[in-house]
Each structure stands twice: as C-alpha cells, then as structure tokens.
GROMACS .gro file of C-alpha atoms in nm:
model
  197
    1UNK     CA    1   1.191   2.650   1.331
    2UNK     CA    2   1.070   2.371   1.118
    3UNK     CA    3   1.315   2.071   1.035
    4UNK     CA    4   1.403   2.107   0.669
    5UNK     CA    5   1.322   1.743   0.447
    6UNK     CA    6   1.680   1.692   0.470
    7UNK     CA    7   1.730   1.666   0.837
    8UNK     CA    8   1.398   1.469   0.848
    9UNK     CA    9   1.511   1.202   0.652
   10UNK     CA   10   1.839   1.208   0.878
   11UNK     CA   11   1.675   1.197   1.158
   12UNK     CA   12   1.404   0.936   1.000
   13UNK     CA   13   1.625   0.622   1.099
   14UNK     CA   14   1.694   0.751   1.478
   15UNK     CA   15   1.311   0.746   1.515
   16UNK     CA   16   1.231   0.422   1.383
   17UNK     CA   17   1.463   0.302   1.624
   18UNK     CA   18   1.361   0.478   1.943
   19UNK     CA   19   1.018   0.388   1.850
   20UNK     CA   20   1.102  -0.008   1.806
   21UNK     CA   21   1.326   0.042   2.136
   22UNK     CA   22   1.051   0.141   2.362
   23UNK     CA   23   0.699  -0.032   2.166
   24UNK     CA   24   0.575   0.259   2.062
   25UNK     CA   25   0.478   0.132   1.688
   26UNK     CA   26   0.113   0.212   1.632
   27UNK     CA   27  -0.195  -0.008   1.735
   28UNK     CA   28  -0.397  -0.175   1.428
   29UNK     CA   29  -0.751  -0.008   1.352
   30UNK     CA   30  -1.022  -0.236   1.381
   31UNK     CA   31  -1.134  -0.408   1.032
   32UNK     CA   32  -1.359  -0.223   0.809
   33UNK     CA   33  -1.705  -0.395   0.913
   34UNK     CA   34  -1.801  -0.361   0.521
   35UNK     CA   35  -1.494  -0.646   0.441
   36UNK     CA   36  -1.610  -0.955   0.400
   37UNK     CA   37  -1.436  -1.307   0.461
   38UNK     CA   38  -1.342  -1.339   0.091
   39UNK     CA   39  -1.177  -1.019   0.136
   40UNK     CA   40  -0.950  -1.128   0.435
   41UNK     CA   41  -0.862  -1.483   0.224
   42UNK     CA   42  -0.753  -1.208  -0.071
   43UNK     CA   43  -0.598  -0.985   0.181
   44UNK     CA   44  -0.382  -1.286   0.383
   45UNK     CA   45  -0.233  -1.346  -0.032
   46UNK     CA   46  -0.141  -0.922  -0.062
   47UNK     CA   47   0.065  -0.949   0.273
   48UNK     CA   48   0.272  -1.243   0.133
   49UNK     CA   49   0.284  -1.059  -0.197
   50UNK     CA   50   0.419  -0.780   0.020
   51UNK     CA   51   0.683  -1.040   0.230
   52UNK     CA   52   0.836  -1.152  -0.152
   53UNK     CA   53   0.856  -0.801  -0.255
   54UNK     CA   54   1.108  -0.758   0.058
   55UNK     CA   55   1.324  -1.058  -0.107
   56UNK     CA   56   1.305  -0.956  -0.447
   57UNK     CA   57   1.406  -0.598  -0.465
   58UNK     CA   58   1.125  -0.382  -0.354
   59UNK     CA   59   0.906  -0.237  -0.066
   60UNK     CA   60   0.711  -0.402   0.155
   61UNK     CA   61   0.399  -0.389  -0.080
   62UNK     CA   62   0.209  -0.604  -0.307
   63UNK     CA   63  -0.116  -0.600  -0.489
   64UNK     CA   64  -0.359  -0.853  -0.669
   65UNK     CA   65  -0.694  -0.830  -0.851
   66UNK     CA   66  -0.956  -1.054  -0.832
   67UNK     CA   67  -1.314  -1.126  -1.037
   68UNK     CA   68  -1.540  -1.384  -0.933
   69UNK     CA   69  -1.333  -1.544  -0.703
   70UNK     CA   70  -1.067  -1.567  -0.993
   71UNK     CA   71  -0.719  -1.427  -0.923
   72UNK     CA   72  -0.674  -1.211  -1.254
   73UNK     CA   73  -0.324  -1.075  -1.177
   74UNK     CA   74  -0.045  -1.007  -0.891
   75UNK     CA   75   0.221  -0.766  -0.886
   76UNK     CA   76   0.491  -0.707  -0.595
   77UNK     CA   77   0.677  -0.358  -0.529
   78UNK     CA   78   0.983  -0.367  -0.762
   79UNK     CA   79   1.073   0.020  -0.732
   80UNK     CA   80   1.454  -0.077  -0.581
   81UNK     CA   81   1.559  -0.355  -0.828
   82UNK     CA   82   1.394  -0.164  -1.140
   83UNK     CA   83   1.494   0.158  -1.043
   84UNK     CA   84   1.162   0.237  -1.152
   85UNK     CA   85   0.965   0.505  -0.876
   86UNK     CA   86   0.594   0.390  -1.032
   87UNK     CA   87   0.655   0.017  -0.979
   88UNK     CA   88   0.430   0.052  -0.684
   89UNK     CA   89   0.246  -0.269  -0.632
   90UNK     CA   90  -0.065  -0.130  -0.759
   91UNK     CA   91   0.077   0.125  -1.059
   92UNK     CA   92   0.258  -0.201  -1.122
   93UNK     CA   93   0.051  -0.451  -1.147
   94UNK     CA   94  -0.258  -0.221  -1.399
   95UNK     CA   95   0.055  -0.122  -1.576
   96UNK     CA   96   0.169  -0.450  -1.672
   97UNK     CA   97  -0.163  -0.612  -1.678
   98UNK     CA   98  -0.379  -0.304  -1.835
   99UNK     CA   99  -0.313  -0.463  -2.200
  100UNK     CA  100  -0.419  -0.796  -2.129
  101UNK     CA  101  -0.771  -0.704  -1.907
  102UNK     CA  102  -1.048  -0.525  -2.040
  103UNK     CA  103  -1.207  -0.186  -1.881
  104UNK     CA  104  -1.543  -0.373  -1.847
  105UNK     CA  105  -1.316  -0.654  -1.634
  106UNK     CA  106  -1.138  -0.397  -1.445
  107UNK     CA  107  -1.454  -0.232  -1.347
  108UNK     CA  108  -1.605  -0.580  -1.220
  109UNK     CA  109  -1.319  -0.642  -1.038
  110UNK     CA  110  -1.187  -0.622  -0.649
  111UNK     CA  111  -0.796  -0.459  -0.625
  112UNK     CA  112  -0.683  -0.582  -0.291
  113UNK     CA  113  -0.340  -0.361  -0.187
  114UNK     CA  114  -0.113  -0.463   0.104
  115UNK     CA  115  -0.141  -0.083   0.240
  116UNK     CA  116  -0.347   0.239   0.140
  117UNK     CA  117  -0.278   0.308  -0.182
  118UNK     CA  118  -0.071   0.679  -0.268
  119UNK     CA  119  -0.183   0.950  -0.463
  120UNK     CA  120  -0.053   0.771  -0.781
  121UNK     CA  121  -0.178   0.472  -0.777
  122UNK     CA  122  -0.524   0.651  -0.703
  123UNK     CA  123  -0.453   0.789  -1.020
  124UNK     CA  124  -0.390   0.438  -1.174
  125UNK     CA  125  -0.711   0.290  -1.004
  126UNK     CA  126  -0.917   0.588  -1.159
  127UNK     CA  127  -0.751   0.536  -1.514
  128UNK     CA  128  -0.757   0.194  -1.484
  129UNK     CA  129  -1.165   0.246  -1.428
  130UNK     CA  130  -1.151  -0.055  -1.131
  131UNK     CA  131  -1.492  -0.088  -0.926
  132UNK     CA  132  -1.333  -0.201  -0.611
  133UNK     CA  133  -1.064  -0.120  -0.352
  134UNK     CA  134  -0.969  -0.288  -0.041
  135UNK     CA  135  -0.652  -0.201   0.108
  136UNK     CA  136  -0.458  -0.354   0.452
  137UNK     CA  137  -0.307  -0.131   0.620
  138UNK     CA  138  -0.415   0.282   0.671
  139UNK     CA  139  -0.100   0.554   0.524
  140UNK     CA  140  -0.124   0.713   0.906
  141UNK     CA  141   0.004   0.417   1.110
  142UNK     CA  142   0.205   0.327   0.797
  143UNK     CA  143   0.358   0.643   0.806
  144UNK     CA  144   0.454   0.629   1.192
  145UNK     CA  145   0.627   0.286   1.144
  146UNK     CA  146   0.870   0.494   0.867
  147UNK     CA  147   0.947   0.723   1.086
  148UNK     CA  148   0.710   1.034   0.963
  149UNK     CA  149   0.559   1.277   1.167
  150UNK     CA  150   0.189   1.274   1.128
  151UNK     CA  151   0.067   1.411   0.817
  152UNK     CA  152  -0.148   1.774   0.974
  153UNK     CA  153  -0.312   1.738   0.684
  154UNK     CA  154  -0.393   1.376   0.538
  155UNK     CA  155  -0.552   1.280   0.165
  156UNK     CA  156  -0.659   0.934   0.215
  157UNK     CA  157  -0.724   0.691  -0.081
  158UNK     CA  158  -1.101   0.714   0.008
  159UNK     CA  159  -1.106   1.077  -0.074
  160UNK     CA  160  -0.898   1.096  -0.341
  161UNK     CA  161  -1.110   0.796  -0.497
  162UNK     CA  162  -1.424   0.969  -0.377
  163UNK     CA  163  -1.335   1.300  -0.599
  164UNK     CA  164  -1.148   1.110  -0.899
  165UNK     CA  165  -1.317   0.804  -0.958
  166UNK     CA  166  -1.669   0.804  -0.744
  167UNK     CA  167  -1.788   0.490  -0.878
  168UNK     CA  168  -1.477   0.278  -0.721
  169UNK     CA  169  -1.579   0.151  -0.368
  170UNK     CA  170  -1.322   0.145  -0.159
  171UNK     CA  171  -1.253  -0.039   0.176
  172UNK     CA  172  -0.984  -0.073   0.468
  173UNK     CA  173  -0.822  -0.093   0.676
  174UNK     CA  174  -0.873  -0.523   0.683
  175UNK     CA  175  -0.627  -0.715   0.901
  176UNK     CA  176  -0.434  -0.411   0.995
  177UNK     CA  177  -0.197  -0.594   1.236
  178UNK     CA  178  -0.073  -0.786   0.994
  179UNK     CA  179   0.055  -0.529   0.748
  180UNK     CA  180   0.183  -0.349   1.023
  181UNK     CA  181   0.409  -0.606   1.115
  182UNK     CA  182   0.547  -0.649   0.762
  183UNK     CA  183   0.646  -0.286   0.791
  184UNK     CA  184   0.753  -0.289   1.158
  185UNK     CA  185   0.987  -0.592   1.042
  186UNK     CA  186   1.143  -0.398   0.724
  187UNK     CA  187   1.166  -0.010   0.785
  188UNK     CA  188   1.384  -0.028   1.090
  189UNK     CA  189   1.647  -0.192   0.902
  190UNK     CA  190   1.587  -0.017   0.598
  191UNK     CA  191   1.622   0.355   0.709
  192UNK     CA  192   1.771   0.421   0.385
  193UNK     CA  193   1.423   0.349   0.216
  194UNK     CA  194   1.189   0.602   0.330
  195UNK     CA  195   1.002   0.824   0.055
  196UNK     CA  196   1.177   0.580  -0.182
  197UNK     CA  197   0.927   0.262  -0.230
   0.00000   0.00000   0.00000
C-alpha cells in the first residue's frame, strides 16, 4: 500500500533527519562542462540571493538575469512572507521585472537560478521568451535533501524548456555542492516547508 500525501509530508521531517543523522544527503553532480567561468561568478551571486531569501521570508532560492555582463535584475524567494505560492525566485523576479525589460532583452539575456527551475517558472521562462538558462542545483538531489522519495518519473527543466520554449538554452547543474548545502542547512529545520516554497 502506497503512503497517502498526507502521511508523506508527516513522515517528510523524520527523513530529513535520519538522513542528516547518518550523511546520507546526496553527492553534487559534476558541473555542466558547457558553463563557463562567467557563469560560476553569476552563479556564486544566485546562492547568496538564495542565503537572504532564508532571512527574509522565503525559500532557499534566488534568481538574477544578466546581459552583457550587466546584472539586469535579482529577485529572492518571498512565497512565506507574501503568502504568495508564484513568488518563486524566478516567477518572481520576470514578474516584477517583465514591465521594465523588453522581449528582445529577455531573449539576449542569461537567467541564472539557485536550483532547477519547476514546472512554473518553465512556464515563466517560456512567456518571458529568455534565451538562456543556467541553474545550480538539479530538482533530484534537491528533492532528496526535502525529504522526497525519488520522483519514478522526473520532468526536468531541460525538457520542459526543450518542448515549450526550444530556442532557450539551458544549462546545469554548475557548482552543485554549493546549493546543496544551502538546502542541507535550511530543510532540516524547516520540515514544515516542504511543497510550500
């Protein structure tokens, strides 16, 4: 018999802890060898987006796009002190910044995202028509840090980009290790927050 949601989530924080009790948080994927060292400078600034997005009322996320070398906009998780389930740091950030940047900008530019973007902010990225992805940290070990079993059947941002947007490019995992130890250092002690940020 298969555990309902319910007692998944219950059971969500006794696995977190069992796994931080005996080391058994995921080991970071090697860098995607298409990233460049640009992309790691950009990436290092999306993990501390993600560590103030801990302090101010959100998820351990954040999100920041970038055009010529020029930082065009930066957005931290806010979905806990908004109350708002699309502040994502991506959905966020081309929500609040989509009426000040052009398409043509947008589709010139890099999106650099703390961890794999979901299926909404896929959506956003599409919508928002930008040309380039490159995310931290992979949804599978992401997921394991929460607590999650393994997804049997996973939808990664690459093919949800690949079949809703083709022309974005999208890269990741870069510096892996790093964004998992911004979630290993929040989810334990935030049980409560699971399927929530």
């Amino acid at each position: 018999m298969n555990p309902t949601p319910l007692r998944l989530s219950r059971l969500a924080p006794l696995v977190l802890l069992a796994s931080s009790a005996f080391g058994a948080f995921p080991a970071a994927s090697h860098d995607d060898p298409a990233c460049t060292a640009a992309d790691k400078i950009y990436m290092a600034r999306a993990y501390q987006l993600a560590r103030y997005a801990i302090t101010h009322g959100g998820g351990p996320f954040g999100a920041l796009l970038v055009k010529d070398g020029k930082v065009l906009a930066e957005f931290s998780n806010c979905v806990h002190s908004t109350h708002d389930v699309t502040k994502h740091a991506e959905t966020g950030l081309i929500s609040m910044f989509s009426p000040k940047i052009d398409r043509e900008t947008f589709a010139k530019s890099t999106l650099y995202t703390s961890t794999e973007p979901c299926t909404m902010c896929c959506g956003a990225i599409c919508f928002a028509g930008i040309g380039r992805v490159v995310y931290g940290t992979s949804e599978a070990p992401f997921l394991q840090v929460m607590g999650l079993p393994p997804d049997p059947n996973p939808l990664t941002s690459h093919e949800i980009l690949s079949r809703i947007a083709p022309k974005t490019k999208v890269l990741g995992p870069l510096m892996e290790a790093e964004g998992l130890e911004i979630h290993e250092g929040y989810w334990p002690i935030h049980p409560e927050d699971v399927g929530k940020s």
